[in-house]
Coordinates of C-alpha atoms in Angstrom, one line a residue:
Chain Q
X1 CA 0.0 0.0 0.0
X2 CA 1.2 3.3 -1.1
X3 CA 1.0 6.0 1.9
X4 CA -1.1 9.6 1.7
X5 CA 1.2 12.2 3.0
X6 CA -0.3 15.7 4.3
X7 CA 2.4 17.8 3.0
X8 CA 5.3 17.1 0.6
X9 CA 7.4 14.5 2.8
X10 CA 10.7 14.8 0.9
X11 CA 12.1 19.1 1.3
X12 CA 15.5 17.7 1.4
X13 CA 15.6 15.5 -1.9
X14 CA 13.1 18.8 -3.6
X15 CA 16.5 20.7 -2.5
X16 CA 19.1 18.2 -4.2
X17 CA 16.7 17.6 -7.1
X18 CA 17.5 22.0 -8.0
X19 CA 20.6 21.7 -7.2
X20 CA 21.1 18.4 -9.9
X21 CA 18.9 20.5 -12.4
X22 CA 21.3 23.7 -12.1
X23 CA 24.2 21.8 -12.6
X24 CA 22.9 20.0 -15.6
X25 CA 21.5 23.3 -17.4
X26 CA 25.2 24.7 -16.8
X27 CA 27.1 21.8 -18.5
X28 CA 24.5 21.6 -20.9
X29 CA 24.9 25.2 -22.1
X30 CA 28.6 25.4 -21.4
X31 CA 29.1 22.5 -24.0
X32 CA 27.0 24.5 -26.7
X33 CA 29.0 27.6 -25.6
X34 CA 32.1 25.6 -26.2
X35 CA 31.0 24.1 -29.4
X36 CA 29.9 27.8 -30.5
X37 CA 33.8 28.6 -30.2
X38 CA 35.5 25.7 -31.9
X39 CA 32.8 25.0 -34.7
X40 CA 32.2 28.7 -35.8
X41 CA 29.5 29.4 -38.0
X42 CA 28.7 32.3 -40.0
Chain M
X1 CA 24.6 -32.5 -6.5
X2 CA 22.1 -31.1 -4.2
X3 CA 18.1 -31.7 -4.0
X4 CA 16.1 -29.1 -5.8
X5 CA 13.5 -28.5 -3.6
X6 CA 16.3 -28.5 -0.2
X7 CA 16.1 -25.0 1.6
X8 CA 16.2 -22.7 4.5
X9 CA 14.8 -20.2 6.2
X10 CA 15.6 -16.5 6.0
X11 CA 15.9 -15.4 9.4
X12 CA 16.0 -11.7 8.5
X13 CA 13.6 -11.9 5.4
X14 CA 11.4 -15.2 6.2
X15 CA 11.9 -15.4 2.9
X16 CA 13.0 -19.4 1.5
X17 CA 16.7 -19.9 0.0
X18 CA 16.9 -22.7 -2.2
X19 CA 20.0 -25.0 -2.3
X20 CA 20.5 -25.0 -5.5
X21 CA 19.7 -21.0 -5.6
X22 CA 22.4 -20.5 -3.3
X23 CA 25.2 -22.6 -5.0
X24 CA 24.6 -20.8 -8.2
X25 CA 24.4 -17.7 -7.2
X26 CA 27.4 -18.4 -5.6
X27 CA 29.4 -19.6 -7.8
X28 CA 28.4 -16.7 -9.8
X29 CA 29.2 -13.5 -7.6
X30 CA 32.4 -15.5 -6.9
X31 CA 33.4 -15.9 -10.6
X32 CA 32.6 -12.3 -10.9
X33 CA 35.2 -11.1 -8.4
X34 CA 37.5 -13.5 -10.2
X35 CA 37.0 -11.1 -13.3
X36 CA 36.9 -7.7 -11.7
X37 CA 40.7 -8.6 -10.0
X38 CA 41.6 -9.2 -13.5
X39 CA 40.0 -6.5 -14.8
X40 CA 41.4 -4.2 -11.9
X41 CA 44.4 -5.0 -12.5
X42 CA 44.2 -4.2 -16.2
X43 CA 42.9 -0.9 -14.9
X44 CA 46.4 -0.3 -12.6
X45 CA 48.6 -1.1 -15.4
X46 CA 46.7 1.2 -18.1
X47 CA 46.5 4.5 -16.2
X48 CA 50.0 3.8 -14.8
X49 CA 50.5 4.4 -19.0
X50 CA 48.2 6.9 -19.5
X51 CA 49.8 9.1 -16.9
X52 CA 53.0 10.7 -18.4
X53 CA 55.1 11.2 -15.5
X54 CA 55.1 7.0 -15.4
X55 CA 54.3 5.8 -19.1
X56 CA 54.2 2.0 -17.8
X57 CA 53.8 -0.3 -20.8
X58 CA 54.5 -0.3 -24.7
X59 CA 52.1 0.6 -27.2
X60 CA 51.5 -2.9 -27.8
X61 CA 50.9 -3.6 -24.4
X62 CA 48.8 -0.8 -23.3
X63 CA 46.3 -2.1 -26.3
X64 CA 45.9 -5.4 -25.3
X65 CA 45.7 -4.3 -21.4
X66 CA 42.7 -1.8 -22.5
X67 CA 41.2 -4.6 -24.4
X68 CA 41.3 -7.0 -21.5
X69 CA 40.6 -4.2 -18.9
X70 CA 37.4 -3.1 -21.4
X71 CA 35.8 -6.9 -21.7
X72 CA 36.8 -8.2 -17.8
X73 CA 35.0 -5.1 -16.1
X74 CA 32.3 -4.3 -18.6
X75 CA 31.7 -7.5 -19.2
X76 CA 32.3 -10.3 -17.6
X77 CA 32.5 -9.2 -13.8
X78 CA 28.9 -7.2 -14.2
X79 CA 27.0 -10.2 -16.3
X80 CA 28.5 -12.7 -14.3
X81 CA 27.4 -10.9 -11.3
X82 CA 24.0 -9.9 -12.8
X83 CA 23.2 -13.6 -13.3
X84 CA 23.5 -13.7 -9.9
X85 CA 21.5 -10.9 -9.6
X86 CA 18.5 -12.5 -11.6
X87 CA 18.7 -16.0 -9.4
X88 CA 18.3 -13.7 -6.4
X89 CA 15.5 -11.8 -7.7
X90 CA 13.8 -14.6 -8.9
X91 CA 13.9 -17.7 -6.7
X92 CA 14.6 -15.8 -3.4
X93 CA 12.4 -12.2 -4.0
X94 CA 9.3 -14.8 -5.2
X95 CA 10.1 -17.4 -2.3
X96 CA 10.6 -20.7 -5.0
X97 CA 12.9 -22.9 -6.2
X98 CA 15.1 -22.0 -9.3
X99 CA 13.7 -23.2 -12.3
X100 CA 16.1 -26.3 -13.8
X101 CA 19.2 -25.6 -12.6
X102 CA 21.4 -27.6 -14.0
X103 CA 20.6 -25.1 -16.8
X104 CA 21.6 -23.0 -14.8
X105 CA 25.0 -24.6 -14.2
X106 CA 25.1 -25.3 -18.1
X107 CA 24.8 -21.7 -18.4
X108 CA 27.6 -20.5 -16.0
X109 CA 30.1 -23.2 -17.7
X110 CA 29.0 -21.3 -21.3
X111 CA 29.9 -18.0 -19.8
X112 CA 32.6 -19.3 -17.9
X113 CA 34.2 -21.1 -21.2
X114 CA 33.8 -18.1 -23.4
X115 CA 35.4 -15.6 -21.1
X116 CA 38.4 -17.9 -20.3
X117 CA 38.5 -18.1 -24.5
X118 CA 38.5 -14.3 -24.6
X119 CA 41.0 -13.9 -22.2
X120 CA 43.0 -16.6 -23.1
X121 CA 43.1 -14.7 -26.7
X122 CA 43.8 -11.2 -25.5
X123 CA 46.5 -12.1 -23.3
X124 CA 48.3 -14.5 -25.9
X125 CA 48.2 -11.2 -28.4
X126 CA 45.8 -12.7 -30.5
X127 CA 42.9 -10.3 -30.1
X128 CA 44.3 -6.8 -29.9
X129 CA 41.0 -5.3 -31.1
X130 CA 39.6 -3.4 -28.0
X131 CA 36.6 -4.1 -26.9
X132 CA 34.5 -2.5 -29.7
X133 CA 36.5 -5.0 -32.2
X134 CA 35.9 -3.0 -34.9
X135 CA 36.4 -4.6 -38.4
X136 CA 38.5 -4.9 -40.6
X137 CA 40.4 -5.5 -37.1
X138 CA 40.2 -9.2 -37.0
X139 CA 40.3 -11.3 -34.2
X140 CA 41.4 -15.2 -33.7
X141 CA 38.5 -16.7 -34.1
X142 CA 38.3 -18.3 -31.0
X143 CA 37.9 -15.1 -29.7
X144 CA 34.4 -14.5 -31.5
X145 CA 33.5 -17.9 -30.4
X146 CA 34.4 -17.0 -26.9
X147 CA 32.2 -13.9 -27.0
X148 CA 29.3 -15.9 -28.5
X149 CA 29.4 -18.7 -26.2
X150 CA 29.5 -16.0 -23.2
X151 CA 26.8 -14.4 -25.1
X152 CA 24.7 -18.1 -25.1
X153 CA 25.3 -19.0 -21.3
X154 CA 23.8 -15.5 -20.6
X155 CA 20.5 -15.5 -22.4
X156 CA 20.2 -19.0 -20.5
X157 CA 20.6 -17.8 -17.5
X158 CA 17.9 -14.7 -18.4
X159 CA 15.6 -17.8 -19.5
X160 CA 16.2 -19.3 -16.3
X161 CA 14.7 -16.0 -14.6
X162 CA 11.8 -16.1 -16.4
X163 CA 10.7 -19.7 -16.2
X164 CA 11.3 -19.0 -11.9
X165 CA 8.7 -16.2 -12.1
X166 CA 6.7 -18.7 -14.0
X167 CA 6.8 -21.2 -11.6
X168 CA 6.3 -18.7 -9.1
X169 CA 3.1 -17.5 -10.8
X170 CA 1.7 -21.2 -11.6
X171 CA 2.5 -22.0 -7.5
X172 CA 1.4 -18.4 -6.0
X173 CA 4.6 -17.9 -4.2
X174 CA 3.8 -14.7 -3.8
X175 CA 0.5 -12.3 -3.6
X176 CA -0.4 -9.2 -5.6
X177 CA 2.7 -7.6 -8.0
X178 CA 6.2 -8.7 -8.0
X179 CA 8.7 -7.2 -5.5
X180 CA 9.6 -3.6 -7.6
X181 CA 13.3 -5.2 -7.7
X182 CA 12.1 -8.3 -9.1
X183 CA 10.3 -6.0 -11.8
X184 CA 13.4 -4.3 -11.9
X185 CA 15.4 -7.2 -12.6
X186 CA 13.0 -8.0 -15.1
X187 CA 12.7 -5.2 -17.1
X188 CA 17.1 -5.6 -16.9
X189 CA 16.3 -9.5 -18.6
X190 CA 14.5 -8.0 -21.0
X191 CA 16.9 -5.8 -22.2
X192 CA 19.5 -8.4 -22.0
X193 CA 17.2 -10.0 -24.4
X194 CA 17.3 -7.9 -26.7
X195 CA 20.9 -6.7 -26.4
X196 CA 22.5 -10.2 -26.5
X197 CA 20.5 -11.4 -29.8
X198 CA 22.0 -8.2 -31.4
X199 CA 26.0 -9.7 -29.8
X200 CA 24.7 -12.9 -31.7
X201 CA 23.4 -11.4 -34.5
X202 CA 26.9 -9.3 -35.0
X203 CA 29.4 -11.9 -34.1
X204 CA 28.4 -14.9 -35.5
X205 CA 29.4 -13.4 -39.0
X206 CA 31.9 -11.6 -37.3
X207 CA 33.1 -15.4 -36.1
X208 CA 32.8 -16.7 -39.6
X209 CA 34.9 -13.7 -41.4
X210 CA 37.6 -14.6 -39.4
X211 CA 37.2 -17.9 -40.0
X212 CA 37.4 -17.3 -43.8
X213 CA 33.8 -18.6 -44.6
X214 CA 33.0 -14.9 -45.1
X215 CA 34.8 -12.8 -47.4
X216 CA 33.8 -9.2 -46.3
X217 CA 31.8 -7.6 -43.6
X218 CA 30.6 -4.0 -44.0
X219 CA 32.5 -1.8 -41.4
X220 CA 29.4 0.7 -41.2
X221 CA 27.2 -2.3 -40.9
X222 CA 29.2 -4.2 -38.0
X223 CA 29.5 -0.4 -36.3
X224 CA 25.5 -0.4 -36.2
X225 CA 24.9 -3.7 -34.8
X226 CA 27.7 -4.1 -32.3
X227 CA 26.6 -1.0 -30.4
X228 CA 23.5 -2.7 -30.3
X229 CA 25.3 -5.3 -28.0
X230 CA 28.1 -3.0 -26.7
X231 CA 26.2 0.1 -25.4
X232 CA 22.8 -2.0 -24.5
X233 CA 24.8 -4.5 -22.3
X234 CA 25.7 -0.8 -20.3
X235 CA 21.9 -0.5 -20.1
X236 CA 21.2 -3.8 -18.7
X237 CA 23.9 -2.4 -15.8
X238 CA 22.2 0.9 -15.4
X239 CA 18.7 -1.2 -15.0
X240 CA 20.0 -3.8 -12.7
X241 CA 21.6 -1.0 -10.6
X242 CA 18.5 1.2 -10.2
X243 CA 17.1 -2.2 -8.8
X244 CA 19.7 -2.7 -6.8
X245 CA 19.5 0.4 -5.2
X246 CA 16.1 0.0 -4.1
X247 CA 17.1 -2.7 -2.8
X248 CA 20.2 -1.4 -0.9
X249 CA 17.4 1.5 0.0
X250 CA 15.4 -1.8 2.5
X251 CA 18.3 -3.1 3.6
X252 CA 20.0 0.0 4.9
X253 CA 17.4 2.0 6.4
X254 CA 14.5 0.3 5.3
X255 CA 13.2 2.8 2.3
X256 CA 9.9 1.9 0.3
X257 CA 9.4 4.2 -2.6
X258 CA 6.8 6.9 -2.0
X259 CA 4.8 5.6 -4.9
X260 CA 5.7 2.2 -6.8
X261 CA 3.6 2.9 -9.8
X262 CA 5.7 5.4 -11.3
X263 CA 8.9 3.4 -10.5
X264 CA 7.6 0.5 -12.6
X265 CA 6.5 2.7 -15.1
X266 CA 10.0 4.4 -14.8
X267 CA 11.5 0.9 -15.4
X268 CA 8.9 0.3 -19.2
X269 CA 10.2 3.4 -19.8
X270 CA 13.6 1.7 -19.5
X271 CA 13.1 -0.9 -21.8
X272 CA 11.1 0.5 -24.8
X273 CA 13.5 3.9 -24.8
X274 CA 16.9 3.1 -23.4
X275 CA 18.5 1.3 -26.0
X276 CA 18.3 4.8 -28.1
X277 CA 21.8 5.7 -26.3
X278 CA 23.2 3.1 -28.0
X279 CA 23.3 5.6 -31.1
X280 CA 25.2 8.2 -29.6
X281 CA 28.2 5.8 -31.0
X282 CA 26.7 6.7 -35.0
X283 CA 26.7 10.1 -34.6
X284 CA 29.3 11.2 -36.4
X285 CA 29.1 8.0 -38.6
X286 CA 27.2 8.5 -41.7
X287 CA 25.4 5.1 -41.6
X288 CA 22.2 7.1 -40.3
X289 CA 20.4 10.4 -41.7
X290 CA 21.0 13.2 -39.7
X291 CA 16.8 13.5 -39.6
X292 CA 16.7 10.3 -37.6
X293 CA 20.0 10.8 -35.3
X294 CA 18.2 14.1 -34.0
X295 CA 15.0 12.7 -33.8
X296 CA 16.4 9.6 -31.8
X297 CA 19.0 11.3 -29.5
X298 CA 17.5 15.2 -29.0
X299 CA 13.7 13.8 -28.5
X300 CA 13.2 9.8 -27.7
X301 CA 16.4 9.2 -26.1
X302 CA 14.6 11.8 -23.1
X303 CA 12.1 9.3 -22.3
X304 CA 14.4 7.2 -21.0
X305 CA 16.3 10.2 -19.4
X306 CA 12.8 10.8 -17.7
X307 CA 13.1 7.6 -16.4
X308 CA 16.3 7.7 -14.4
X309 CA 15.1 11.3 -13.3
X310 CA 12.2 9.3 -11.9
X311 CA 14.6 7.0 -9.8
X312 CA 17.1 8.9 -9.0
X313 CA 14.9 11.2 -6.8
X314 CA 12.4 8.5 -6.2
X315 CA 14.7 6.7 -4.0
X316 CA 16.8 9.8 -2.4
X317 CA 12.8 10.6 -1.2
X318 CA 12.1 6.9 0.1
X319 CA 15.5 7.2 2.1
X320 CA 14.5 10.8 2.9
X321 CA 11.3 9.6 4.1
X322 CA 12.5 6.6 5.8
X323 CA 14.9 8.7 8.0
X324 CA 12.0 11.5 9.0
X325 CA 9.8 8.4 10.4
X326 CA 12.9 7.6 12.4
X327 CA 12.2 11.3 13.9
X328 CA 15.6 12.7 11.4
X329 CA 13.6 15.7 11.0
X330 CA 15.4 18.7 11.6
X331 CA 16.0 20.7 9.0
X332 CA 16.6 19.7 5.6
X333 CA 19.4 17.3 5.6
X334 CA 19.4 15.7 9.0
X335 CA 17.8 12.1 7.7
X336 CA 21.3 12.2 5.4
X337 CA 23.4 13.1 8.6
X338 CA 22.6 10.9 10.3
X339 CA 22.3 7.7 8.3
X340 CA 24.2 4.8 8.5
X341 CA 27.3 5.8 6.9
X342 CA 28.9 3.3 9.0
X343 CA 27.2 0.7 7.5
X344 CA 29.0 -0.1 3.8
X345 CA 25.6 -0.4 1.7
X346 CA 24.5 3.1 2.7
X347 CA 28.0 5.3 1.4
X348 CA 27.7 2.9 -1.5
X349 CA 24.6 3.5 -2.1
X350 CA 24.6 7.2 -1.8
X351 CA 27.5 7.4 -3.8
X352 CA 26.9 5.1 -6.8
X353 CA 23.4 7.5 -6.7
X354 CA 25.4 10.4 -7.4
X355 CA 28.2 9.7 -8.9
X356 CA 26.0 8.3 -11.4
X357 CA 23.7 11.3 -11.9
X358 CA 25.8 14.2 -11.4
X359 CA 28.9 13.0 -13.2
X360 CA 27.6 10.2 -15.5
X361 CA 24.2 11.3 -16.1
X362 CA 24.7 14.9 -16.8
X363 CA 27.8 14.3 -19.2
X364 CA 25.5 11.4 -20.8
X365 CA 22.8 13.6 -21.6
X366 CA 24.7 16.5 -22.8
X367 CA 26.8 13.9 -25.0
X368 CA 24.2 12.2 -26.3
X369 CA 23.4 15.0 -28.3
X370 CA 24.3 14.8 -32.1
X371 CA 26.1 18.4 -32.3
X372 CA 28.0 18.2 -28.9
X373 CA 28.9 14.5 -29.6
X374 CA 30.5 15.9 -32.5
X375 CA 33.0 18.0 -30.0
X376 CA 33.4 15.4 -27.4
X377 CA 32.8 11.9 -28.8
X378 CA 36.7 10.4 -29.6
X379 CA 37.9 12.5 -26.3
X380 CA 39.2 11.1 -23.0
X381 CA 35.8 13.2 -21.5
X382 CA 33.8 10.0 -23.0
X383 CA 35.8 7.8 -21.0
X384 CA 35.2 10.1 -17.9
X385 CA 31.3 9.8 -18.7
X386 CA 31.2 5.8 -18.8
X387 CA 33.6 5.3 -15.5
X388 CA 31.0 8.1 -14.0
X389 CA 28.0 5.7 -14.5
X390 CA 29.5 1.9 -15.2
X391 CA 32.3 2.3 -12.6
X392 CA 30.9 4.6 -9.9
X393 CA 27.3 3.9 -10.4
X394 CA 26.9 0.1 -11.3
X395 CA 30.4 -1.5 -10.0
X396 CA 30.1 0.6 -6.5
X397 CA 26.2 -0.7 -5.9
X398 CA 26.9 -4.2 -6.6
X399 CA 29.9 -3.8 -4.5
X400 CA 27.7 -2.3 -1.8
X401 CA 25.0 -5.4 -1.9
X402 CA 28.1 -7.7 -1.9
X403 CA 28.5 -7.0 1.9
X404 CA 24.7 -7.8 2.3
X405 CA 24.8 -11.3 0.1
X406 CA 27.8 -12.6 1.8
X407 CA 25.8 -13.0 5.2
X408 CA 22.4 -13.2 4.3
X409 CA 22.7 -15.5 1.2
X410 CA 26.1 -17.3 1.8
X411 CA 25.6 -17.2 5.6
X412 CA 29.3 -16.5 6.7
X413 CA 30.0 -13.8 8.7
X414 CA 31.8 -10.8 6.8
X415 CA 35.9 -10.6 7.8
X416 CA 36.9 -7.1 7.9
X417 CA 34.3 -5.2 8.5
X418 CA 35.8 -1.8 9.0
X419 CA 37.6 -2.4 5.7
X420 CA 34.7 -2.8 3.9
X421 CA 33.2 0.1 5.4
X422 CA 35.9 2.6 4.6
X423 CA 35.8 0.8 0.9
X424 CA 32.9 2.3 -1.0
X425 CA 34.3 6.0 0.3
X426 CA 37.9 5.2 -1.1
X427 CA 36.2 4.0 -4.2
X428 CA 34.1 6.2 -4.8
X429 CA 36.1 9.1 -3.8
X430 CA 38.7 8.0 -6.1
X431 CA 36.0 7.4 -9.0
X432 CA 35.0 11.2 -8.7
X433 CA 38.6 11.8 -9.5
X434 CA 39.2 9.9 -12.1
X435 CA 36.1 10.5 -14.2
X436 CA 36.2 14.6 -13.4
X437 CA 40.0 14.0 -14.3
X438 CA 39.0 12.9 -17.8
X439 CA 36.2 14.9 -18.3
X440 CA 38.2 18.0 -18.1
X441 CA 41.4 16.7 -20.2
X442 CA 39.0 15.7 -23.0
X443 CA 37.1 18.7 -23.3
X444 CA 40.5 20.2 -23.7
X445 CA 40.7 17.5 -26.5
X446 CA 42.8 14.9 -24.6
X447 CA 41.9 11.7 -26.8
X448 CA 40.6 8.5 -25.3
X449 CA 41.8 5.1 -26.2
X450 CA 45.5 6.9 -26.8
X451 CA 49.0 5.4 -25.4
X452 CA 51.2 8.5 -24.8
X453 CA 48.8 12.1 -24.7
X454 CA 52.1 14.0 -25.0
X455 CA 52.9 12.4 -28.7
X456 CA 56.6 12.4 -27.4
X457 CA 57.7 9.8 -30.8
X458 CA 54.9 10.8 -33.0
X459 CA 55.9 11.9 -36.5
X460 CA 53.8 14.5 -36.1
X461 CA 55.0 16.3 -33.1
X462 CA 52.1 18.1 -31.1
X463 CA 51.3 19.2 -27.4
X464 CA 48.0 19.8 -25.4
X465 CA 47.8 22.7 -23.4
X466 CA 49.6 22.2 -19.9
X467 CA 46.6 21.4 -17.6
X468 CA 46.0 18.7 -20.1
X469 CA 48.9 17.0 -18.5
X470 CA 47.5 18.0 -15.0
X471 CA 43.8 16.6 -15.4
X472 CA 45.6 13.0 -16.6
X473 CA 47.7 13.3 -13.4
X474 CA 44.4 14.4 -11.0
X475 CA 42.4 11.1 -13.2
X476 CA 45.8 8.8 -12.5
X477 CA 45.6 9.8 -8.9
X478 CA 41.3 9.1 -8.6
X479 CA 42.4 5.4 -10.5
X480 CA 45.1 4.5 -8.2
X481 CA 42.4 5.3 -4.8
X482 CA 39.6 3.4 -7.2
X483 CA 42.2 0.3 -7.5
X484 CA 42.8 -0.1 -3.7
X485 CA 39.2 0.7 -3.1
X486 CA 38.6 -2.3 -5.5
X487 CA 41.4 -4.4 -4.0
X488 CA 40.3 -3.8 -0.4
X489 CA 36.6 -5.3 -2.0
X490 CA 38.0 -8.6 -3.5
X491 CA 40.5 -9.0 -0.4
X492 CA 37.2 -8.8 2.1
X493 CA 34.8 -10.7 -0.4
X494 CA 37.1 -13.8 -0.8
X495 CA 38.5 -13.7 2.8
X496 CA 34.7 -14.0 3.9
X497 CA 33.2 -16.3 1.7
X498 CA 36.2 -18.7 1.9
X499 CA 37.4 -18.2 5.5
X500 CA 34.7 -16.1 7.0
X501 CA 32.6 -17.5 10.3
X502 CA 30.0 -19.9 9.0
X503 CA 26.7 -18.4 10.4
X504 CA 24.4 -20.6 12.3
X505 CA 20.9 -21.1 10.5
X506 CA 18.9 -19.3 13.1
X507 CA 21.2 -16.6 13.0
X508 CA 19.9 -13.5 12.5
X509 CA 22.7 -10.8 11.8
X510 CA 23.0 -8.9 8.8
X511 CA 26.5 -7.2 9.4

């Protein structure tokens, strides 16, 4: 049986979650920056 | 040879352990160590090269240790302790007896054969092909054989797992769904499934090309099927690790997922999307349209992306919420303060978790992509990637339940203990190293798969930028903590199950 929780019973992994998803927008754009500078186009 | 339908009772898990389960499964995990000392040594002796400052081996050697390091720890240690895996999840999770084993012992002696084969080629300089043994590289033949038979014993033993749920269906071992790491597991069979027909389906002409019998094979063609073998077997690791951690997630601190549904789904998601990584290896091949290399790898290839998402927060939150019943509730992060980081499974767990999403997962993702592939794919920060989420996500979990088997399943008493506790932190401490170590020396364009970075008797002289030479040195440092963390593992594994107390049956001590 899955359990009913009042509130949202996890603050700590919501917290860790943002801090993964900042991380990964950073590399993410950092690699298209750094492509941008060694494949130039235009 | 021992009565089928012999067992005992879990004292911990009530749960039945079959004879027959247990010798295979232990024959098995202990094979697997076997193949991950091998393969860690291979490991020692090719960053000892890769780092300039030492330079170990020749050029010649370097290959052929790559190629053994590549097929012992990629191979041969993970399926070897995946079949294992599947036994355990099957006949022990469902509470029955293993279907036909001496199938199962036909299908360890197939593996078993074929990786001595593959070794016994590589190591006699008859196979210096790497793992990816790209053609026109050709192999002894015995070495495609090797691979196939390997390739044979597994899908048996995945048989095996599915006939046990059967059995366990047909008897009603169990009430309502399977355990989620049975489901797990399955969903990791399937995918074997899938992934070894496509090893078959590639090297059996592979096998008779180098027999003669075939006079050409297409190297764009081989290049498309193999990674249907070579990247898919990493997914079959990545599934049976997210079931092993849920697993680790009870045993340590007694987690249950906040809501199973979505981790099954999470797990379909697995098996009808994953596979698309495999294609991140064709992306700057020109076998497929660029239409359907964007539409695979920018779009599809995020379902299954969604999926480990789903896990990989799904169980920090079942630990999170196990903790807070425990009354860890102050502030954010006291339920991770004040786990049982003295236990072994929990830093193991915890760090296979994120070593494998923030360094493996995020460089996956952003590599996967067809225009940043371009940049990074024949670089050292590719290498980086796979030892983020092969090394320090699957190879530190299964290390992790390891500690948990020896005593629960093999019923000796663990020798060492505070070794084995320290172990996943040196290991994974030193896998952090290594892979950020090559991450940053390839995107400075350090290459992967290269014997001397610093071209020092090249005919074409060349040098990296300085901290090029740095990052290999911070990487050579993380491998040489990973190799101790992985010698202090086989050193406690085989001193318990060989020498360790034998636990009486009633006994009822996990560690």
């Amino acid at each position: 049986m899955e359990e009913k929780h009042d509130s949202f019973p996890a603050p700590g992994t919501f917290v860790i979650g943002l801090i993964f998803f900042t991380l990964f927008v950073l590399f993410y754009f950092l690699n298209w920056k750094w492509l941008s500078m060694i494949w130039i186009v235009g | 040879m021992t009565n089928a339908a012999e067992f005992r009772t879990c004292p911990i898990t009530g749960k039945k352990v079959f004879k027959s389960t247990q010798n295979l499964m232990w024959i098995n995990a202990v094979t697997a160590v076997v193949f991950i000392l091998i393969g860690g040594i291979m490991a020692l002796l090719v960053a000892l090269t890769r780092w300039p400052a030492v330079h170990l081996l020749s050029a010649e050697w370097f290959y052929r240790a790559l190629t053994a390091h590549g097929l012992n720890m990629l191979i041969f240690w993970i399926v070897f302790f995946e079949i294992a895996g599947l036994y355990f999840g099957s006949s022990v999770l469902l509470n029955v007896r293993l279907a036909v084993p001496k199938l199962g012992w036909l299908a360890y002696l197939l593996m078993l054969v074929g990786a001595v084969m593959v070794d016994w080629m590589v190591f006699t300089g008859k196979a210096d092909v790497m793992f990816t043994s790209y053609v026109p590289l050709m192999a002894h033949p015995l070495y495609y054989l090797g691979i196939i038979l390997f390739a044979v014993g597994a899908l048996i033993g995945c048989g095996i797992f599915f006939a046990t749920w059967a059995i366990a269906r047909a008897e009603k071992t169990f009430e309502g769904s399977v355990p989620l790491v049975t489901f797990g597991l399955a969903a990791a069979a399937i995918i074997a499934v899938f992934t070894l027909s496509a090893g078959a389906i590639i090297y059996i002409p592979t096998f008779l090309w180098s027999l003669g019998l075939i006079k050409n094979l297409d190297a764009g063609m081989y290049r498309l099927i193999f990674w249907g073998l070579g990247h898919a077997s990493q997914q079959i690791n990545v599934t049976a690790m997210v079931s092993i951690w849920y697993l680790l997630g009870v045993l340590t601190v007694g987690a249950k997922p906040v809501n199973e549904k979505i981790c099954r789904t999470a797990f379909v998601l697995y098996i009808l999307f994953i596979n698309l990584a495999s294609e991140h290896h064709l992306l700057t091949d020109p076998t497929l349209s660029s239409a359907h290399k964007i539409a695979n790898t920018s779009y599809f290839m995020y379902l299954a992306v969604l999926a480990s998402m789903i896990h990989a927060l799904a169980i920090p939150m079942a630990l999170e919420v196990a903790q807070r019943k425990k009354g860890y509730t102050k502030g954010l992060f006291e339920w991770l303060t004040k786990a049982p980081w003295g236990q072994p499974g929990f830093p193991a767990l915890i760090f296979s978790l994120f070593i494998f999403g923030f360094i493996g997962g995020i460089t996956g993702v952003a590599y996967g992509t067809e225009q940043l592939a371009i940049k990074s794919h024949n670089t050292w920060a590719m290498t980086g990637h796979f030892h983020g989420t092969v090394v320090g996500g699957t190879t530190l979990a299964f290390m992790g339940l390891t500690y948990y088997v020896i005593p629960l399943i093999f019923r000796r008493e663990l020798i060492g203990k505070k070794l084995a506790t320290i172990q996943p932190y040196i290991f994974g401490i030193g896998i952090v190293l290594m892979s950020l170590g090559m991450g940053a020396a390839g995107t400075l364009g350090s290459p992967r798969r290269h014997w001397d970075v610093t071209f020092a008797v090249s005919i074409i002289p060349f040098s990296f930028d300085p901290t090029v030479i740095l990052f290999t040195t911070v990487a050579a440092i993380g491998a040489m903590l990973a190799v101790t963390g992985g010698a202090i593992y086989v050193l406690v594994s085989v001193l318990s199950v060989f020498f360790g107390r034998k636990m009486a049956v009633n006994e009822a001590k996990l560690l």
